[in-house]
Amino acid sequence: QVQLVESGGASVKPGGSLRLSCAASGFSLSDYYMTWIRQAPGKGLEWVSYSSSSGETTYYADSVKGRFTISRDNAINSLYLQMNSLRADDTAVYYCVRVSRSWGFDYWGQGTLVTVSS
Amino acid sequence: QSALTQPASVSGSPGQSITISCTGTSNDVGGYNLVSWYQQFPGKVPKLLISDVSERPSGVSFRFSGSKSGNTASLTISGLQAADEADYYCSSYVDNGTLVFGGGTKLTVL
């Protein structure tokens, strides 16, 4: 069965950096686009970034462009999100999510909490 | 990247039907049949209910249906049940290659 397991969430000071990882199993990562979606405490869902199946094409929300970098290692079925220059409003649960052929988000990880606070 | 517009809350009685709207522009909802809907219970992970405007993934109840007219997509829940009380989100592909969510709608079953 499809499983996505995030790790790397932590508490960090403003301006700091963090790298999130997502271990995928039950399918071949190289066959799918993958995305990161976040949800601030008590707030709605916000799309953050996605990577094409090869990793050659990436897109970012304006709110994280230039600060976050999505990458993947298909050989080990892993997705990453490098987050730099973190701000308080980056505080959220970050979900690793598989993208279906029709741009639906069909499988979600349990999420990892990132807290940015001084 | 403006969020799609959803009502903050909707309510209905058991057995009734309710509809949640999701309004965007011709650059997103109106331009593509790539609207999806998600259900999220408090403290839980979102679940895909509808993709491609109106397609239900395997295992999703027939009581959930989707449609679109112009720049507005809609999720209809028929035969409302107490167990349907949750937050609902729409999402769409955008013509600049990005993706966008609606602000979410809290469904209360009276």
Coordinates of N, CA and C in Angstrom, one line a residue:
Chain A
Q1 N 0.8 -1.2 0.0 CA 0.0 0.0 0.0 C 0.9 1.2 0.0
V2 N 0.3 2.3 -0.5 CA 1.1 3.6 -0.6 C 1.3 4.2 0.8
Q3 N 2.5 4.5 1.1 CA 2.8 5.2 2.3 C 3.7 6.4 2.1
L4 N 3.5 7.4 2.8 CA 4.4 8.6 2.7 C 4.7 9.0 4.2
V5 N 6.0 9.0 4.5 CA 6.4 9.3 5.9 C 7.3 10.5 5.9
E6 N 6.8 11.6 6.5 CA 7.7 12.8 6.6 C 8.5 12.8 7.8
S7 N 9.6 13.5 7.8 CA 10.5 13.7 8.9 C 11.2 15.0 8.8
G8 N 11.8 15.5 9.9 CA 12.7 16.7 9.8 C 12.0 17.9 10.4
G9 N 10.8 17.8 10.8 CA 10.1 19.0 11.4 C 10.7 19.3 12.7
A10 N 10.8 20.5 13.1 CA 11.4 20.9 14.3 C 11.1 22.4 14.7
S11 N 11.5 22.8 15.8 CA 11.4 24.2 16.2 C 12.7 24.9 15.8
V12 N 12.6 26.1 15.1 CA 13.7 26.8 14.7 C 13.5 28.3 14.8
K13 N 14.6 29.0 14.9 CA 14.5 30.5 15.1 C 14.3 31.2 13.7
P14 N 13.6 32.3 13.7 CA 13.5 33.1 12.4 C 14.9 33.3 11.8
G15 N 14.9 33.1 10.5 CA 16.1 33.2 9.7 C 16.8 31.9 9.6
G16 N 16.4 30.9 10.3 CA 17.0 29.6 10.3 C 16.6 28.7 9.1
S17 N 17.2 27.5 9.0 CA 17.0 26.6 7.9 C 16.6 25.2 8.5
L18 N 15.9 24.5 7.6 CA 15.4 23.2 8.0 C 15.3 22.4 6.7
R19 N 15.5 21.1 6.7 CA 15.3 20.2 5.6 C 14.3 19.1 6.0
L20 N 13.2 19.1 5.2 CA 12.2 18.0 5.4 C 12.5 16.9 4.5
S21 N 12.2 15.7 4.9 CA 12.3 14.5 4.1 C 11.0 13.8 4.0
C22 N 10.8 13.1 2.9 CA 9.6 12.2 2.8 C 10.0 10.9 2.2
A23 N 9.8 9.8 2.9 CA 10.1 8.5 2.4 C 8.8 7.9 1.8
A24 N 8.9 7.5 0.6 CA 7.7 7.0 -0.1 C 7.9 5.5 -0.3
S25 N 6.8 4.7 -0.1 CA 6.8 3.3 -0.4 C 5.4 2.9 -1.0
G26 N 5.5 1.7 -1.6 CA 4.2 1.2 -2.2 C 4.0 1.6 -3.6
F27 N 4.9 2.5 -4.1 CA 4.8 2.9 -5.5 C 6.2 3.4 -5.9
S28 N 6.4 3.6 -7.2 CA 7.7 4.2 -7.6 C 7.6 5.7 -7.7
L29 N 8.4 6.4 -7.0 CA 8.4 7.8 -6.9 C 8.6 8.4 -8.3
S30 N 9.4 7.7 -9.2 CA 9.7 8.2 -10.5 C 8.5 8.3 -11.4
D31 N 7.4 7.7 -11.0 CA 6.2 7.7 -11.9 C 5.3 8.8 -11.6
Y32 N 5.6 9.6 -10.5 CA 4.6 10.6 -10.1 C 5.2 12.0 -9.8
Y33 N 4.4 13.0 -10.1 CA 4.7 14.3 -9.6 C 4.4 14.2 -8.0
M34 N 5.2 15.0 -7.3 CA 5.0 15.1 -5.8 C 4.9 16.5 -5.4
T35 N 4.3 16.7 -4.3 CA 4.1 18.1 -3.8 C 4.2 18.2 -2.3
W36 N 4.5 19.4 -1.8 CA 4.4 19.7 -0.4 C 3.2 20.7 -0.2
I37 N 2.5 20.4 0.8 CA 1.3 21.3 1.1 C 1.4 21.5 2.6
R38 N 1.1 22.7 3.1 CA 1.2 23.0 4.5 C -0.1 23.6 5.0
Q39 N -0.2 23.5 6.4 CA -1.4 24.0 7.0 C -1.0 24.6 8.4
A40 N -1.1 25.9 8.5 CA -0.8 26.6 9.7 C -1.8 26.2 10.7
P41 N -1.5 26.3 12.0 CA -2.4 26.0 13.1 C -3.7 26.7 13.0
G42 N -4.8 25.9 12.9 CA -6.1 26.5 12.8 C -6.5 27.1 11.5
K43 N -5.6 27.0 10.5 CA -5.9 27.6 9.2 C -6.1 26.6 8.1
G44 N -6.3 27.1 6.9 CA -6.6 26.2 5.8 C -5.3 25.6 5.1
L45 N -5.6 24.9 4.0 CA -4.5 24.2 3.3 C -3.8 25.3 2.4
E46 N -2.5 25.2 2.2 CA -1.8 26.1 1.3 C -0.8 25.2 0.5
W47 N -0.9 25.3 -0.8 CA 0.0 24.6 -1.6 C 1.4 25.3 -1.6
V48 N 2.5 24.5 -1.5 CA 3.8 25.1 -1.3 C 4.7 25.0 -2.6
S49 N 4.8 23.7 -3.1 CA 5.7 23.4 -4.1 C 5.4 22.1 -4.7
Y50 N 5.8 21.9 -6.0 CA 5.7 20.6 -6.6 C 6.9 20.3 -7.5
S51 N 7.2 19.0 -7.7 CA 8.3 18.5 -8.5 C 7.7 17.6 -9.5
S52 N 8.1 17.7 -10.8 CA 7.8 16.7 -11.8 C 8.4 15.4 -11.5
S53 N 8.0 14.4 -12.2 CA 8.4 13.0 -11.8 C 9.9 12.9 -11.9
S54 N 10.6 13.6 -12.8 CA 12.0 13.5 -13.0 C 12.7 14.4 -12.0
G55 N 12.0 15.4 -11.6 CA 12.6 16.5 -10.7 C 13.1 17.7 -11.5
E56 N 13.0 17.6 -12.9 CA 13.6 18.6 -13.7 C 12.7 19.9 -13.7
T57 N 11.4 19.7 -13.4 CA 10.5 20.9 -13.4 C 10.0 21.0 -11.9
T58 N 10.1 22.3 -11.4 CA 9.6 22.6 -10.1 C 8.9 23.9 -10.1
Y59 N 7.9 24.0 -9.3 CA 7.1 25.2 -9.1 C 6.9 25.5 -7.6
Y60 N 6.8 26.8 -7.3 CA 6.7 27.3 -6.0 C 5.6 28.3 -5.8
A61 N 5.0 28.3 -4.6 CA 4.0 29.4 -4.3 C 4.9 30.7 -4.1
D62 N 4.3 31.8 -4.4 CA 5.0 33.1 -4.2 C 5.5 33.3 -2.8
S63 N 4.8 32.7 -1.8 CA 5.1 32.9 -0.4 C 6.4 32.2 0.0
V64 N 6.9 31.3 -0.8 CA 8.1 30.6 -0.5 C 9.2 30.7 -1.6
K65 N 8.9 31.2 -2.7 CA 9.8 31.3 -3.8 C 11.1 32.0 -3.4
G66 N 12.2 31.4 -3.8 CA 13.5 32.0 -3.5 C 14.0 31.6 -2.1
R67 N 13.2 31.0 -1.3 CA 13.6 30.5 0.1 C 13.5 29.0 0.2
F68 N 12.6 28.4 -0.5 CA 12.4 26.9 -0.4 C 12.9 26.3 -1.7
T69 N 13.4 25.0 -1.5 CA 13.8 24.2 -2.7 C 13.3 22.8 -2.6
I70 N 12.5 22.4 -3.6 CA 12.1 21.0 -3.6 C 13.0 20.1 -4.4
S71 N 13.3 18.9 -4.0 CA 14.1 18.0 -4.7 C 13.7 16.6 -4.4
R72 N 14.3 15.7 -5.2 CA 13.9 14.3 -5.0 C 15.1 13.4 -5.4
D73 N 15.1 12.2 -4.8 CA 16.0 11.1 -5.2 C 15.2 9.9 -5.5
N74 N 14.9 9.8 -6.8 CA 14.0 8.7 -7.2 C 14.6 7.3 -6.9
A75 N 15.9 7.2 -6.9 CA 16.6 6.0 -6.6 C 16.3 5.4 -5.3
I76 N 16.1 6.3 -4.3 CA 15.7 5.8 -3.0 C 14.3 6.3 -2.5
N77 N 13.5 6.6 -3.5 CA 12.1 6.9 -3.3 C 11.9 8.0 -2.2
S78 N 12.7 9.1 -2.3 CA 12.6 10.1 -1.3 C 12.4 11.5 -1.9
L79 N 11.6 12.3 -1.2 CA 11.3 13.7 -1.6 C 11.8 14.6 -0.5
Y80 N 12.3 15.8 -0.9 CA 12.9 16.7 0.1 C 12.3 18.1 0.0
L81 N 12.4 18.9 1.0 CA 12.1 20.3 1.0 C 13.1 21.1 1.8
Q82 N 14.0 21.8 1.2 CA 15.0 22.6 1.9 C 14.3 24.0 2.1
M83 N 14.3 24.4 3.4 CA 13.6 25.6 3.8 C 14.7 26.5 4.4
N84 N 14.9 27.7 3.7 CA 15.9 28.7 4.3 C 15.1 30.0 4.6
S85 N 15.8 30.8 5.3 CA 15.3 32.1 5.7 C 13.9 32.0 6.3
L86 N 13.7 31.1 7.2 CA 12.4 30.8 7.7 C 11.8 31.9 8.5
R87 N 10.5 32.1 8.4 CA 9.8 33.2 9.0 C 8.7 32.6 9.9
A88 N 8.2 33.4 10.8 CA 7.1 33.0 11.7 C 5.9 32.4 11.0
D89 N 5.6 33.1 9.8 CA 4.4 32.6 9.1 C 4.7 31.3 8.3
D90 N 5.8 30.7 8.4 CA 6.1 29.4 7.8 C 5.7 28.3 8.8
T91 N 5.3 28.7 10.0 CA 4.9 27.7 11.0 C 3.7 27.0 10.5
A92 N 3.8 25.7 10.5 CA 2.7 24.9 9.9 C 3.1 23.4 10.0
V93 N 2.0 22.6 9.8 CA 2.3 21.1 9.5 C 2.5 21.0 8.0
Y94 N 3.6 20.4 7.6 CA 4.0 20.2 6.2 C 3.7 18.8 5.8
Y95 N 2.8 18.6 4.8 CA 2.4 17.3 4.3 C 3.2 17.0 2.9
C96 N 3.6 15.8 2.8 CA 4.2 15.3 1.6 C 3.0 14.6 0.9
V97 N 2.8 14.9 -0.4 CA 1.6 14.4 -1.0 C 1.8 14.0 -2.4
R98 N 1.3 12.9 -2.8 CA 1.4 12.4 -4.2 C 0.4 13.1 -5.1
V99 N 0.8 13.5 -6.3 CA -0.1 14.1 -7.3 C -0.6 13.1 -8.3
S100 N -1.9 13.0 -8.4 CA -2.5 12.1 -9.4 C -2.4 12.7 -10.8
R101 N -2.8 11.9 -11.8 CA -2.7 12.3 -13.2 C -3.5 13.6 -13.5
S102 N -4.6 13.8 -12.7 CA -5.5 14.9 -12.9 C -5.3 16.0 -11.9
W103 N -4.1 16.1 -11.4 CA -3.7 17.1 -10.4 C -4.5 17.1 -9.1
G104 N -5.1 15.9 -8.8 CA -5.6 15.7 -7.5 C -4.5 15.2 -6.6
F105 N -4.7 15.4 -5.3 CA -3.7 15.0 -4.3 C -4.2 13.7 -3.7
D106 N -3.8 12.6 -4.2 CA -4.4 11.3 -3.8 C -3.9 10.6 -2.6
Y107 N -2.6 10.8 -2.2 CA -2.1 10.2 -1.0 C -1.3 11.2 -0.2
W108 N -1.6 11.3 1.1 CA -1.0 12.2 2.0 C -0.2 11.5 3.1
G109 N 0.9 12.1 3.5 CA 1.6 11.7 4.6 C 0.9 12.2 5.9
Q110 N 1.4 11.8 7.0 CA 0.8 12.3 8.3 C 1.2 13.7 8.7
G111 N 2.2 14.2 8.0 CA 2.6 15.6 8.3 C 3.7 15.7 9.3
T112 N 4.5 16.7 9.2 CA 5.6 17.0 10.1 C 5.5 18.5 10.5
L113 N 5.6 18.8 11.8 CA 5.4 20.2 12.3 C 6.6 21.0 12.3
V114 N 6.6 22.1 11.6 CA 7.6 23.1 11.6 C 7.2 24.3 12.4
T115 N 7.9 24.7 13.5 CA 7.6 25.9 14.3 C 8.7 26.9 14.2
V116 N 8.4 28.1 13.8 CA 9.4 29.1 13.6 C 9.1 30.2 14.7
S117 N 10.0 30.3 15.7 CA 9.7 31.2 16.8 C 11.0 31.6 17.5
S118 N 11.1 32.8 17.9 CA 12.3 33.3 18.6 C 12.2 32.9 20.1
Chain B
Q1 N -1.0 34.8 -6.6 CA -1.7 33.5 -6.4 C -2.9 33.7 -5.4
S2 N -4.0 34.1 -5.8 CA -5.1 34.4 -4.9 C -5.8 33.0 -4.7
A3 N -6.2 32.8 -3.4 CA -7.0 31.6 -3.1 C -8.3 31.6 -3.7
L4 N -8.8 30.4 -4.0 CA -10.2 30.3 -4.5 C -11.1 30.6 -3.4
T5 N -12.3 31.1 -3.8 CA -13.3 31.6 -2.8 C -14.3 30.5 -2.5
Q6 N -14.3 30.2 -1.2 CA -15.4 29.3 -0.7 C -16.1 30.0 0.4
P7 N -17.4 29.6 0.7 CA -18.1 30.1 1.9 C -17.4 29.6 3.1
A8 N -17.3 30.4 4.1 CA -16.6 30.0 5.4 C -17.4 28.8 6.0
S9 N -18.7 28.8 5.9 CA -19.5 27.8 6.6 C -20.7 27.5 5.8
V10 N -21.2 26.3 5.9 CA -22.5 25.9 5.4 C -23.1 24.9 6.5
S11 N -24.4 24.8 6.4 CA -25.0 23.9 7.4 C -26.2 23.2 6.7
G12 N -26.6 22.1 7.3 CA -27.8 21.4 6.8 C -28.2 20.3 7.8
S13 N -29.4 19.9 7.6 CA -30.0 18.9 8.5 C -29.8 17.5 7.9
P14 N -29.7 16.5 8.7 CA -29.6 15.1 8.2 C -30.6 14.8 7.2
G15 N -30.1 14.1 6.1 CA -31.0 13.8 5.0 C -31.1 14.8 3.9
Q16 N -30.7 16.0 4.2 CA -30.8 17.1 3.2 C -29.6 17.0 2.3
S17 N -29.6 17.9 1.2 CA -28.5 18.0 0.4 C -27.9 19.4 0.6
I18 N -26.6 19.6 0.5 CA -26.0 20.9 0.6 C -25.0 21.0 -0.5
T19 N -24.7 22.2 -0.9 CA -23.7 22.5 -2.0 C -22.7 23.5 -1.5
I20 N -21.4 23.2 -1.7 CA -20.3 24.2 -1.4 C -19.8 24.7 -2.7
S21 N -19.7 26.0 -2.8 CA -19.1 26.6 -4.0 C -17.7 26.9 -3.9
C22 N -17.0 27.0 -5.1 CA -15.6 27.3 -5.1 C -15.4 28.1 -6.4
T23 N -15.1 29.4 -6.1 CA -15.1 30.4 -7.3 C -13.7 30.8 -7.5
G24 N -13.3 30.7 -8.8 CA -12.0 31.2 -9.2 C -12.1 32.1 -10.4
T25 N -11.2 31.9 -11.3 CA -11.1 32.8 -12.5 C -11.0 31.9 -13.7
S26 N -10.9 32.5 -14.9 CA -10.7 31.8 -16.1 C -9.3 31.2 -16.2
N27 N -8.4 31.7 -15.3 CA -7.0 31.2 -15.2 C -6.9 29.9 -14.5
D28 N -7.9 29.6 -13.7 CA -7.8 28.4 -12.9 C -9.1 27.5 -13.1
V29 N -10.0 27.7 -12.2 CA -11.2 26.9 -12.3 C -11.9 26.9 -13.6
G30 N -12.1 28.1 -14.2 CA -12.8 28.2 -15.5 C -12.0 27.7 -16.7
G31 N -10.7 27.6 -16.5 CA -9.9 27.3 -17.7 C -9.5 25.8 -17.8
Y32 N -9.7 25.0 -16.8 CA -9.3 23.6 -16.8 C -10.3 22.8 -16.0
N33 N -10.5 21.6 -16.4 CA -11.3 20.6 -15.7 C -10.4 19.9 -14.7
L34 N -9.7 20.6 -13.9 CA -8.7 20.1 -12.9 C -9.0 20.6 -11.5
V35 N -10.3 20.5 -11.2 CA -10.7 20.9 -9.8 C -10.9 19.7 -9.0
S36 N -10.3 19.7 -7.8 CA -10.5 18.6 -6.8 C -11.1 19.1 -5.5
W37 N -11.6 18.2 -4.8 CA -12.2 18.5 -3.5 C -11.7 17.5 -2.4
Y38 N -11.5 18.1 -1.2 CA -11.0 17.3 -0.1 C -11.8 17.5 1.2
Q39 N -11.8 16.4 2.0 CA -12.5 16.4 3.2 C -11.5 16.3 4.3
Q40 N -11.6 17.1 5.4 CA -10.7 17.0 6.5 C -11.4 17.1 7.8
F41 N -11.2 16.0 8.6 CA -11.8 16.0 10.0 C -10.7 16.7 10.9
P42 N -11.2 17.2 12.0 CA -10.2 17.9 13.0 C -9.1 17.0 13.4
G43 N -7.9 17.5 13.2 CA -6.7 16.7 13.6 C -6.3 15.6 12.7
K44 N -7.0 15.5 11.6 CA -6.8 14.4 10.6 C -6.2 14.9 9.3
V45 N -5.7 14.0 8.5 CA -5.1 14.3 7.2 C -6.3 14.4 6.2
P46 N -6.1 15.4 5.3 CA -7.2 15.6 4.2 C -7.3 14.3 3.4
K47 N -8.5 14.1 2.8 CA -8.8 13.0 2.0 C -9.4 13.5 0.7
L48 N -8.9 12.9 -0.4 CA -9.4 13.3 -1.7 C -10.8 12.7 -1.9
L49 N -11.8 13.6 -2.3 CA -13.1 13.2 -2.5 C -13.5 13.2 -4.0
I50 N -13.0 14.2 -4.7 CA -13.4 14.4 -6.1 C -12.1 14.9 -6.8
S51 N -11.9 14.4 -8.0 CA -10.9 15.0 -8.9 C -11.5 15.2 -10.3
D52 N -10.8 15.9 -11.2 CA -11.3 16.2 -12.5 C -12.7 16.7 -12.5
V53 N -13.0 17.6 -11.6 CA -14.3 18.3 -11.4 C -15.4 17.3 -10.8
S54 N -15.5 16.1 -11.3 CA -16.6 15.3 -10.9 C -16.3 13.8 -10.8
E55 N -15.0 13.4 -10.8 CA -14.7 12.0 -10.7 C -14.4 11.6 -9.2
R56 N -15.1 10.6 -8.8 CA -14.9 10.0 -7.4 C -13.9 8.9 -7.4
P57 N -12.9 9.0 -6.6 CA -11.9 7.9 -6.5 C -12.6 6.7 -5.9
S58 N -12.1 5.5 -6.1 CA -12.6 4.3 -5.5 C -12.8 4.5 -4.0
G59 N -13.9 4.1 -3.5 CA -14.1 4.1 -2.1 C -14.9 5.3 -1.6
V60 N -15.0 6.3 -2.4 CA -15.7 7.5 -2.0 C -17.2 7.4 -2.2
S61 N -18.0 7.7 -1.2 CA -19.4 7.5 -1.3 C -20.0 8.3 -2.5
F62 N -21.1 7.6 -3.1 CA -21.8 8.3 -4.2 C -22.5 9.5 -3.8
R63 N -22.7 9.7 -2.5 CA -23.4 10.9 -2.0 C -22.6 12.2 -2.2
F64 N -21.3 12.0 -2.6 CA -20.5 13.2 -2.9 C -20.4 13.3 -4.4
S65 N -20.7 14.5 -4.9 CA -20.6 14.7 -6.4 C -20.1 16.1 -6.6
G66 N -19.5 16.3 -7.8 CA -18.9 17.6 -8.2 C -19.4 18.0 -9.5
S67 N -19.4 19.3 -9.7 CA -19.7 19.9 -11.0 C -19.0 21.3 -11.2
K68 N -19.2 21.8 -12.4 CA -18.6 23.1 -12.6 C -19.4 23.9 -13.7
S69 N -19.5 25.2 -13.4 CA -20.1 26.1 -14.4 C -19.3 27.4 -14.4
G70 N -18.7 27.6 -15.6 CA -17.9 28.8 -15.7 C -16.7 28.8 -14.8
N71 N -16.6 29.8 -14.0 CA -15.4 29.9 -13.0 C -15.8 29.4 -11.7
T72 N -16.9 28.7 -11.5 CA -17.3 28.2 -10.2 C -17.5 26.7 -10.2
A73 N -16.8 26.0 -9.3 CA -17.0 24.6 -9.1 C -17.9 24.4 -7.9
S74 N -18.5 23.2 -7.8 CA -19.4 23.0 -6.7 C -19.3 21.5 -6.2
L75 N -19.3 21.4 -4.9 CA -19.4 20.0 -4.3 C -20.8 19.9 -3.7
T76 N -21.5 18.8 -4.0 CA -22.8 18.6 -3.5 C -22.7 17.3 -2.6
I77 N -23.2 17.4 -1.4 CA -23.3 16.2 -0.5 C -24.8 15.9 -0.4
S78 N -25.3 14.8 -0.8 CA -26.7 14.4 -0.7 C -26.9 13.5 0.5
G79 N -28.1 13.4 1.0 CA -28.4 12.5 2.1 C -27.4 12.8 3.3
L80 N -27.3 14.1 3.7 CA -26.4 14.5 4.7 C -26.4 13.7 5.9
Q81 N -25.3 13.3 6.5 CA -25.1 12.5 7.7 C -24.3 13.3 8.7
A82 N -24.5 13.0 9.9 CA -23.7 13.6 11.0 C -22.2 13.4 10.8
A83 N -21.8 12.2 10.2 CA -20.4 11.9 10.0 C -19.8 12.8 8.9
D84 N -20.6 13.5 8.2 CA -20.1 14.4 7.1 C -19.6 15.7 7.7
E85 N -19.8 16.0 8.9 CA -19.4 17.2 9.5 C -17.9 17.3 9.5
A86 N -17.3 18.2 8.8 CA -15.9 18.3 8.5 C -15.6 19.6 7.8
D87 N -14.3 19.9 7.5 CA -13.9 21.0 6.7 C -13.7 20.5 5.3
Y88 N -14.1 21.3 4.3 CA -14.0 20.9 2.9 C -13.2 21.9 2.1
Y89 N -12.3 21.5 1.3 CA -11.4 22.4 0.5 C -11.5 22.0 -1.0
C90 N -11.5 23.0 -1.8 CA -11.3 22.8 -3.3 C -9.9 23.2 -3.7
S91 N -9.4 22.6 -4.8 CA -8.1 23.0 -5.3 C -8.2 23.0 -6.8
S92 N -7.4 23.8 -7.5 CA -7.4 23.8 -8.9 C -6.0 24.0 -9.5
Y93 N -5.7 23.5 -10.6 CA -4.5 23.8 -11.4 C -4.7 25.3 -11.9
V94 N -3.6 26.0 -12.0 CA -3.6 27.4 -12.5 C -2.7 27.5 -13.7
D95 N -3.1 28.4 -14.6 CA -2.4 28.4 -15.9 C -0.9 28.8 -15.9
N96 N -0.5 29.3 -14.7 CA 1.0 29.6 -14.6 C 1.8 28.4 -14.1
G97 N 1.1 27.3 -14.1 CA 1.8 26.1 -13.7 C 1.7 25.8 -12.2
T98 N 1.1 26.7 -11.4 CA 1.0 26.4 -10.0 C -0.3 25.8 -9.6
L99 N -0.5 25.6 -8.3 CA -1.8 25.1 -7.8 C -2.3 26.0 -6.7
V100 N -3.6 25.9 -6.5 CA -4.2 26.8 -5.5 C -5.4 26.1 -4.8
F101 N -5.5 26.4 -3.5 CA -6.6 25.9 -2.7 C -7.6 27.0 -2.5
G102 N -8.8 26.6 -2.1 CA -9.8 27.5 -1.6 C -9.5 27.7 -0.1
G103 N -10.2 28.6 0.5 CA -10.0 28.9 1.9 C -10.6 27.9 2.9
G104 N -11.4 27.0 2.4 CA -12.0 26.0 3.2 C -13.4 26.4 3.6
T105 N -14.3 25.4 3.8 CA -15.7 25.5 4.3 C -15.9 24.5 5.4
K106 N -16.4 25.1 6.5 CA -16.8 24.2 7.6 C -18.3 23.8 7.5
L107 N -18.5 22.5 7.4 CA -19.8 22.0 7.3 C -20.3 21.6 8.6
T108 N -21.5 22.1 9.0 CA -22.1 21.7 10.3 C -23.4 21.0 9.9
V109 N -23.6 19.8 10.6 CA -24.8 19.1 10.4 C -25.7 19.3 11.6
L110 N -26.8 20.0 11.4 CA -27.7 20.4 12.5 C -28.4 19.3 13.2

